[in-house]
């Protein structure tokens, strides 16, 4: 058995290079706070899913878990910076705890948006594209 996250580059490699092995599926990283989310981005980034994607994301959070970060995905390369830099294609603002709850699948995006805990500005189609680069 080889343990992989569903939808990851590792899953594709196992199926292609090791057809006799059985992939066993495990959950991806579920961040406990914003700092672990930002650190985990580098660990779970999937270059294959990011091919063809060019986008800049600004994350601007307040509340109990404040933080600001810029994430740039450019043709399979990832850059994560503290603070807001450049012009964003998609801005995610709101309560940091709500974003973490969304990532942990404890809060739906719809509920977070309707209650005002999270707000999105920019190209909304870039949010699912972001999610494909970081399977969980």
Short mmCIF file of N, CA and C in Angstrom, two decimals:
data_model
loop_
_atom_site.label_atom_id
_atom_site.label_comp_id
_atom_site.label_asym_id
_atom_site.label_seq_id
_atom_site.Cartn_x
_atom_site.Cartn_y
_atom_site.Cartn_z
N UNK A 1 0.83 -1.19 0.00
CA UNK A 1 0.00 0.00 0.00
C UNK A 1 0.86 1.25 0.00
N UNK A 2 0.37 2.26 -0.68
CA UNK A 2 1.00 3.57 -0.68
C UNK A 2 -0.08 4.58 -0.29
N UNK A 3 0.21 5.41 0.71
CA UNK A 3 -0.77 6.35 1.23
C UNK A 3 -0.67 7.67 0.48
N UNK A 4 -1.82 8.13 -0.03
CA UNK A 4 -1.88 9.36 -0.81
C UNK A 4 -3.14 10.14 -0.46
N UNK A 5 -3.12 11.43 -0.78
CA UNK A 5 -4.30 12.28 -0.65
C UNK A 5 -5.06 12.18 -1.98
N UNK A 6 -6.38 11.96 -1.94
CA UNK A 6 -7.14 11.87 -3.19
C UNK A 6 -7.00 13.15 -4.01
N UNK A 7 -6.81 12.99 -5.31
CA UNK A 7 -6.68 14.13 -6.20
C UNK A 7 -5.31 14.77 -6.22
N UNK A 8 -4.34 14.17 -5.54
CA UNK A 8 -3.00 14.76 -5.48
C UNK A 8 -2.13 14.26 -6.64
N UNK A 9 -1.01 14.94 -6.85
CA UNK A 9 -0.04 14.50 -7.84
C UNK A 9 0.49 13.12 -7.49
N UNK A 10 0.62 12.83 -6.19
CA UNK A 10 1.12 11.53 -5.75
C UNK A 10 0.19 10.41 -6.18
N UNK A 11 -1.10 10.63 -6.15
CA UNK A 11 -2.05 9.61 -6.57
C UNK A 11 -1.83 9.27 -8.04
N UNK A 12 -1.63 10.26 -8.88
CA UNK A 12 -1.40 10.03 -10.30
C UNK A 12 -0.09 9.27 -10.53
N UNK A 13 0.94 9.59 -9.76
CA UNK A 13 2.23 8.91 -9.91
C UNK A 13 2.10 7.44 -9.51
N UNK A 14 1.42 7.17 -8.43
CA UNK A 14 1.25 5.78 -7.98
C UNK A 14 0.53 4.97 -9.04
N UNK A 15 -0.53 5.50 -9.60
CA UNK A 15 -1.29 4.76 -10.61
C UNK A 15 -0.47 4.52 -11.87
N UNK A 16 0.38 5.48 -12.22
CA UNK A 16 1.16 5.36 -13.45
C UNK A 16 2.42 4.51 -13.27
N UNK A 17 3.19 4.78 -12.22
CA UNK A 17 4.50 4.12 -12.05
C UNK A 17 4.45 2.84 -11.26
N UNK A 18 3.42 2.67 -10.43
CA UNK A 18 3.33 1.49 -9.58
C UNK A 18 1.95 0.84 -9.70
N UNK A 19 1.63 0.31 -10.89
CA UNK A 19 0.28 -0.23 -11.09
C UNK A 19 -0.05 -1.43 -10.19
N UNK A 20 0.95 -2.14 -9.71
CA UNK A 20 0.71 -3.29 -8.84
C UNK A 20 0.42 -2.88 -7.39
N UNK A 21 0.75 -1.63 -7.05
CA UNK A 21 0.53 -1.15 -5.69
C UNK A 21 -0.88 -0.59 -5.56
N UNK A 22 -1.39 -0.64 -4.36
CA UNK A 22 -2.73 -0.11 -4.09
C UNK A 22 -2.63 1.22 -3.37
N UNK A 23 -3.19 2.29 -3.96
CA UNK A 23 -3.19 3.55 -3.21
C UNK A 23 -4.21 3.50 -2.08
N UNK A 24 -3.80 3.90 -0.91
CA UNK A 24 -4.69 4.02 0.25
C UNK A 24 -4.89 5.51 0.49
N UNK A 25 -6.12 5.91 0.68
CA UNK A 25 -6.42 7.33 0.75
C UNK A 25 -6.46 7.84 2.19
N UNK A 26 -5.83 8.98 2.37
CA UNK A 26 -5.80 9.65 3.68
C UNK A 26 -6.27 11.08 3.50
N UNK A 27 -6.72 11.68 4.57
CA UNK A 27 -7.15 13.08 4.53
C UNK A 27 -5.93 13.98 4.45
N UNK A 28 -6.09 15.10 3.78
CA UNK A 28 -5.01 16.07 3.71
C UNK A 28 -4.86 16.80 5.04
N UNK A 29 -4.06 17.80 5.04
CA UNK A 29 -3.81 18.57 6.25
C UNK A 29 -5.01 19.48 6.53
N UNK A 30 -5.50 19.45 7.74
CA UNK A 30 -6.60 20.33 8.17
C UNK A 30 -6.00 21.32 9.16
N UNK A 31 -5.85 22.58 8.76
CA UNK A 31 -5.16 23.54 9.62
C UNK A 31 -5.93 23.85 10.90
N UNK A 32 -5.17 24.06 11.96
CA UNK A 32 -5.76 24.43 13.25
C UNK A 32 -5.91 25.94 13.38
N UNK A 33 -5.10 26.71 12.62
CA UNK A 33 -5.16 28.17 12.68
C UNK A 33 -4.60 28.73 11.38
N UNK A 34 -4.59 30.04 11.26
CA UNK A 34 -4.12 30.67 10.02
C UNK A 34 -2.65 30.42 9.77
N UNK A 35 -1.84 30.41 10.82
CA UNK A 35 -0.41 30.18 10.64
C UNK A 35 -0.16 28.79 10.06
N UNK A 36 -0.87 27.78 10.57
CA UNK A 36 -0.67 26.43 10.03
C UNK A 36 -1.22 26.33 8.61
N UNK A 37 -2.27 27.10 8.29
CA UNK A 37 -2.77 27.14 6.92
C UNK A 37 -1.69 27.66 5.98
N UNK A 38 -1.06 28.78 6.34
CA UNK A 38 -0.04 29.37 5.48
C UNK A 38 1.19 28.49 5.36
N UNK A 39 1.61 27.87 6.45
CA UNK A 39 2.75 26.95 6.40
C UNK A 39 2.41 25.70 5.59
N UNK A 40 1.19 25.21 5.75
CA UNK A 40 0.78 24.00 5.06
C UNK A 40 0.63 24.17 3.56
N UNK A 41 0.43 25.39 3.09
CA UNK A 41 0.29 25.61 1.65
C UNK A 41 1.49 25.06 0.88
N UNK A 42 2.66 25.31 1.39
CA UNK A 42 3.87 24.84 0.71
C UNK A 42 3.98 23.32 0.73
N UNK A 43 3.44 22.70 1.77
CA UNK A 43 3.54 21.25 1.91
C UNK A 43 2.58 20.49 1.01
N UNK A 44 1.38 21.01 0.81
CA UNK A 44 0.36 20.26 0.08
C UNK A 44 0.12 20.80 -1.34
N UNK A 45 0.91 21.76 -1.78
CA UNK A 45 0.74 22.34 -3.11
C UNK A 45 0.94 21.26 -4.18
N UNK A 46 0.03 21.21 -5.15
CA UNK A 46 0.08 20.24 -6.24
C UNK A 46 0.41 20.95 -7.54
N UNK A 47 1.64 20.77 -7.99
CA UNK A 47 2.10 21.45 -9.21
C UNK A 47 1.28 21.05 -10.43
N UNK A 48 0.92 19.79 -10.51
CA UNK A 48 0.15 19.32 -11.67
C UNK A 48 -1.18 20.02 -11.80
N UNK A 49 -1.86 20.20 -10.69
CA UNK A 49 -3.16 20.88 -10.71
C UNK A 49 -3.02 22.37 -10.99
N UNK A 50 -1.85 22.91 -10.73
CA UNK A 50 -1.63 24.34 -10.89
C UNK A 50 -1.14 24.72 -12.28
N UNK A 51 -0.88 23.74 -13.13
CA UNK A 51 -0.43 24.06 -14.49
C UNK A 51 -1.49 24.88 -15.21
N UNK A 52 -1.06 25.94 -15.84
CA UNK A 52 -1.98 26.79 -16.57
C UNK A 52 -2.68 27.84 -15.73
N UNK A 53 -2.47 27.81 -14.42
CA UNK A 53 -3.12 28.78 -13.54
C UNK A 53 -2.16 29.91 -13.21
N UNK A 54 -2.62 31.12 -13.41
CA UNK A 54 -1.88 32.32 -13.02
C UNK A 54 -2.83 33.19 -12.23
N UNK A 55 -2.57 33.30 -10.92
CA UNK A 55 -3.48 34.06 -10.08
C UNK A 55 -2.76 34.55 -8.83
N UNK A 56 -3.20 35.71 -8.37
CA UNK A 56 -2.72 36.27 -7.11
C UNK A 56 -3.91 36.36 -6.16
N UNK A 57 -3.73 35.80 -4.97
CA UNK A 57 -4.77 35.77 -3.95
C UNK A 57 -4.32 36.60 -2.76
N UNK A 58 -5.20 37.45 -2.27
CA UNK A 58 -4.95 38.17 -1.02
C UNK A 58 -5.87 37.59 0.04
N UNK A 59 -5.31 37.26 1.19
CA UNK A 59 -6.07 36.80 2.34
C UNK A 59 -5.91 37.86 3.42
N UNK A 60 -7.02 38.46 3.84
CA UNK A 60 -7.00 39.55 4.80
C UNK A 60 -8.01 39.22 5.90
N UNK A 61 -7.49 38.74 7.04
CA UNK A 61 -8.36 38.25 8.11
C UNK A 61 -8.22 39.07 9.37
N UNK A 62 -9.34 39.17 10.09
CA UNK A 62 -9.39 39.88 11.36
C UNK A 62 -10.02 38.96 12.39
N UNK A 63 -10.23 39.49 13.58
CA UNK A 63 -10.87 38.70 14.63
C UNK A 63 -9.85 37.99 15.51
N UNK A 64 -10.23 36.84 16.04
CA UNK A 64 -9.35 36.09 16.94
C UNK A 64 -8.12 35.54 16.23
N UNK A 65 -8.23 35.32 14.92
CA UNK A 65 -7.09 34.82 14.15
C UNK A 65 -6.78 35.79 13.01
N UNK A 66 -6.18 36.94 13.33
CA UNK A 66 -5.89 37.91 12.28
C UNK A 66 -4.68 37.49 11.46
N UNK A 67 -4.63 38.00 10.25
CA UNK A 67 -3.47 37.74 9.41
C UNK A 67 -3.69 38.27 8.02
N UNK A 68 -2.57 38.55 7.35
CA UNK A 68 -2.60 39.01 5.96
C UNK A 68 -1.53 38.26 5.20
N UNK A 69 -1.91 37.80 4.02
CA UNK A 69 -0.94 37.06 3.20
C UNK A 69 -1.30 37.20 1.73
N UNK A 70 -0.27 37.08 0.92
CA UNK A 70 -0.43 37.05 -0.53
C UNK A 70 0.06 35.70 -1.02
N UNK A 71 -0.76 35.03 -1.81
CA UNK A 71 -0.40 33.75 -2.39
C UNK A 71 -0.44 33.92 -3.90
N UNK A 72 0.68 33.62 -4.55
CA UNK A 72 0.77 33.72 -6.00
C UNK A 72 1.00 32.32 -6.56
N UNK A 73 0.15 31.92 -7.49
CA UNK A 73 0.33 30.66 -8.22
C UNK A 73 0.57 31.05 -9.67
N UNK A 74 1.71 30.63 -10.18
CA UNK A 74 2.10 31.01 -11.54
C UNK A 74 2.69 29.81 -12.26
N UNK A 75 1.87 29.18 -13.10
CA UNK A 75 2.31 28.06 -13.94
C UNK A 75 2.99 26.95 -13.13
N UNK A 76 2.38 26.52 -12.05
CA UNK A 76 2.92 25.42 -11.26
C UNK A 76 3.90 25.83 -10.18
N UNK A 77 4.11 27.11 -10.00
CA UNK A 77 5.01 27.60 -8.95
C UNK A 77 4.18 28.34 -7.91
N UNK A 78 4.58 28.20 -6.64
CA UNK A 78 3.86 28.81 -5.54
C UNK A 78 4.75 29.78 -4.78
N UNK A 79 4.21 30.95 -4.47
CA UNK A 79 4.88 31.93 -3.62
C UNK A 79 3.90 32.36 -2.55
N UNK A 80 4.34 32.31 -1.29
CA UNK A 80 3.52 32.75 -0.17
C UNK A 80 4.29 33.84 0.56
N UNK A 81 3.65 35.03 0.72
CA UNK A 81 4.30 36.16 1.38
C UNK A 81 3.40 36.69 2.48
N UNK A 82 4.02 37.14 3.57
CA UNK A 82 3.27 37.84 4.61
C UNK A 82 2.90 39.21 4.08
N UNK A 83 1.72 39.67 4.42
CA UNK A 83 1.28 40.98 3.96
C UNK A 83 0.62 40.91 2.60
N UNK A 84 0.05 42.03 2.19
CA UNK A 84 -0.63 42.14 0.91
C UNK A 84 0.29 42.84 -0.08
N UNK A 85 0.63 42.13 -1.17
CA UNK A 85 1.56 42.66 -2.17
C UNK A 85 0.94 42.57 -3.56
N UNK A 86 1.09 43.60 -4.33
CA UNK A 86 0.62 43.59 -5.70
C UNK A 86 -0.89 43.71 -5.80
N UNK A 87 -1.39 43.42 -7.00
CA UNK A 87 -2.81 43.49 -7.29
C UNK A 87 -3.37 42.07 -7.27
N UNK A 88 -4.43 41.86 -6.51
CA UNK A 88 -5.00 40.52 -6.37
C UNK A 88 -6.07 40.26 -7.42
N UNK A 89 -6.10 39.01 -7.90
CA UNK A 89 -7.18 38.56 -8.77
C UNK A 89 -8.40 38.16 -7.95
N UNK A 90 -8.14 37.68 -6.71
CA UNK A 90 -9.21 37.33 -5.79
C UNK A 90 -8.79 37.72 -4.38
N UNK A 91 -9.68 38.43 -3.68
CA UNK A 91 -9.43 38.84 -2.30
C UNK A 91 -10.42 38.10 -1.41
N UNK A 92 -9.89 37.45 -0.37
CA UNK A 92 -10.72 36.79 0.64
C UNK A 92 -10.53 37.57 1.93
N UNK A 93 -11.64 38.15 2.44
CA UNK A 93 -11.59 38.94 3.68
C UNK A 93 -12.59 38.38 4.66
N UNK A 94 -12.34 38.65 5.94
CA UNK A 94 -13.30 38.28 6.95
C UNK A 94 -12.64 37.79 8.21
N UNK A 95 -13.35 36.94 8.92
CA UNK A 95 -12.85 36.41 10.18
C UNK A 95 -11.93 35.22 9.90
N UNK A 96 -10.74 35.27 10.48
CA UNK A 96 -9.79 34.19 10.28
C UNK A 96 -10.32 32.86 10.77
N UNK A 97 -11.05 32.87 11.88
CA UNK A 97 -11.60 31.62 12.42
C UNK A 97 -12.62 31.01 11.45
N UNK A 98 -13.36 31.84 10.73
CA UNK A 98 -14.34 31.34 9.76
C UNK A 98 -13.63 30.68 8.58
N UNK A 99 -12.52 31.25 8.12
CA UNK A 99 -11.77 30.66 7.02
C UNK A 99 -11.21 29.29 7.43
N UNK A 100 -10.68 29.21 8.64
CA UNK A 100 -10.15 27.93 9.13
C UNK A 100 -11.28 26.91 9.25
N UNK A 101 -12.45 27.32 9.73
CA UNK A 101 -13.59 26.42 9.84
C UNK A 101 -14.03 25.94 8.46
N UNK A 102 -13.98 26.83 7.47
CA UNK A 102 -14.31 26.44 6.10
C UNK A 102 -13.31 25.40 5.59
N UNK A 103 -12.03 25.62 5.82
CA UNK A 103 -11.00 24.68 5.37
C UNK A 103 -11.13 23.32 6.05
N UNK A 104 -11.55 23.33 7.29
CA UNK A 104 -11.73 22.09 8.05
C UNK A 104 -13.07 21.43 7.75
N UNK A 105 -13.86 22.04 6.84
CA UNK A 105 -15.17 21.54 6.43
C UNK A 105 -16.17 21.53 7.59
N UNK A 106 -15.99 22.49 8.50
CA UNK A 106 -16.91 22.67 9.62
C UNK A 106 -17.92 23.77 9.32
N UNK A 107 -17.67 24.57 8.30
CA UNK A 107 -18.52 25.68 7.91
C UNK A 107 -18.58 25.74 6.39
N UNK A 108 -19.78 25.81 5.84
CA UNK A 108 -19.90 25.88 4.38
C UNK A 108 -19.55 27.29 3.91
N UNK A 109 -19.05 27.37 2.70
CA UNK A 109 -18.73 28.67 2.14
C UNK A 109 -19.99 29.52 2.00
N UNK A 110 -21.07 28.90 1.60
CA UNK A 110 -22.33 29.63 1.46
C UNK A 110 -22.73 30.28 2.78
N UNK A 111 -22.69 29.53 3.87
CA UNK A 111 -23.07 30.06 5.19
C UNK A 111 -22.12 31.18 5.61
N UNK A 112 -20.83 31.00 5.35
CA UNK A 112 -19.85 32.03 5.72
C UNK A 112 -20.10 33.32 4.95
N UNK A 113 -20.47 33.21 3.69
CA UNK A 113 -20.74 34.39 2.87
C UNK A 113 -22.05 35.06 3.28
N UNK A 114 -23.08 34.27 3.50
CA UNK A 114 -24.39 34.83 3.85
C UNK A 114 -24.34 35.54 5.20
N UNK A 115 -23.62 34.97 6.16
CA UNK A 115 -23.54 35.57 7.49
C UNK A 115 -22.53 36.71 7.55
N UNK A 116 -21.77 36.92 6.48
CA UNK A 116 -20.80 38.01 6.45
C UNK A 116 -19.48 37.68 7.14
N UNK A 117 -19.29 36.42 7.50
CA UNK A 117 -18.03 36.04 8.14
C UNK A 117 -16.88 36.04 7.14
N UNK A 118 -17.21 35.80 5.88
CA UNK A 118 -16.22 35.87 4.80
C UNK A 118 -16.80 36.70 3.67
N UNK A 119 -15.92 37.42 2.97
CA UNK A 119 -16.30 38.19 1.80
C UNK A 119 -15.28 37.93 0.70
N UNK A 120 -15.77 37.81 -0.53
CA UNK A 120 -14.91 37.58 -1.68
C UNK A 120 -15.03 38.76 -2.64
N UNK A 121 -13.91 39.14 -3.24
CA UNK A 121 -13.92 40.20 -4.25
C UNK A 121 -12.97 39.80 -5.35
N UNK A 122 -13.43 39.86 -6.57
CA UNK A 122 -12.59 39.50 -7.71
C UNK A 122 -13.21 38.37 -8.50
N UNK A 123 -12.37 37.61 -9.18
CA UNK A 123 -12.83 36.50 -10.02
C UNK A 123 -13.15 35.30 -9.14
N UNK A 124 -14.42 35.05 -8.91
CA UNK A 124 -14.85 33.98 -8.02
C UNK A 124 -14.45 32.59 -8.53
N UNK A 125 -14.27 32.45 -9.83
CA UNK A 125 -13.87 31.15 -10.39
C UNK A 125 -12.47 30.74 -9.93
N UNK A 126 -11.71 31.68 -9.39
CA UNK A 126 -10.37 31.35 -8.92
C UNK A 126 -10.37 30.65 -7.57
N UNK A 127 -11.48 30.68 -6.84
CA UNK A 127 -11.52 29.98 -5.55
C UNK A 127 -11.51 28.46 -5.74
N UNK A 128 -12.35 27.88 -6.61
CA UNK A 128 -12.24 26.43 -6.85
C UNK A 128 -10.88 26.05 -7.45
N UNK A 129 -10.31 26.92 -8.29
CA UNK A 129 -8.99 26.64 -8.86
C UNK A 129 -7.94 26.58 -7.75
N UNK A 130 -8.07 27.45 -6.76
CA UNK A 130 -7.18 27.44 -5.60
C UNK A 130 -7.33 26.11 -4.86
N UNK A 131 -8.56 25.70 -4.64
CA UNK A 131 -8.83 24.45 -3.93
C UNK A 131 -8.24 23.23 -4.63
N UNK A 132 -8.26 23.22 -5.96
CA UNK A 132 -7.69 22.07 -6.70
C UNK A 132 -6.18 21.96 -6.50
N UNK A 133 -5.53 23.08 -6.22
CA UNK A 133 -4.08 23.07 -6.01
C UNK A 133 -3.70 22.56 -4.63
N UNK A 134 -4.68 22.47 -3.73
CA UNK A 134 -4.43 22.06 -2.35
C UNK A 134 -5.48 21.06 -1.91
N UNK A 135 -5.44 19.81 -2.43
CA UNK A 135 -6.49 18.84 -2.08
C UNK A 135 -6.43 18.46 -0.60
N UNK A 136 -7.59 18.09 -0.08
CA UNK A 136 -7.61 17.65 1.33
C UNK A 136 -8.65 16.57 1.51
#
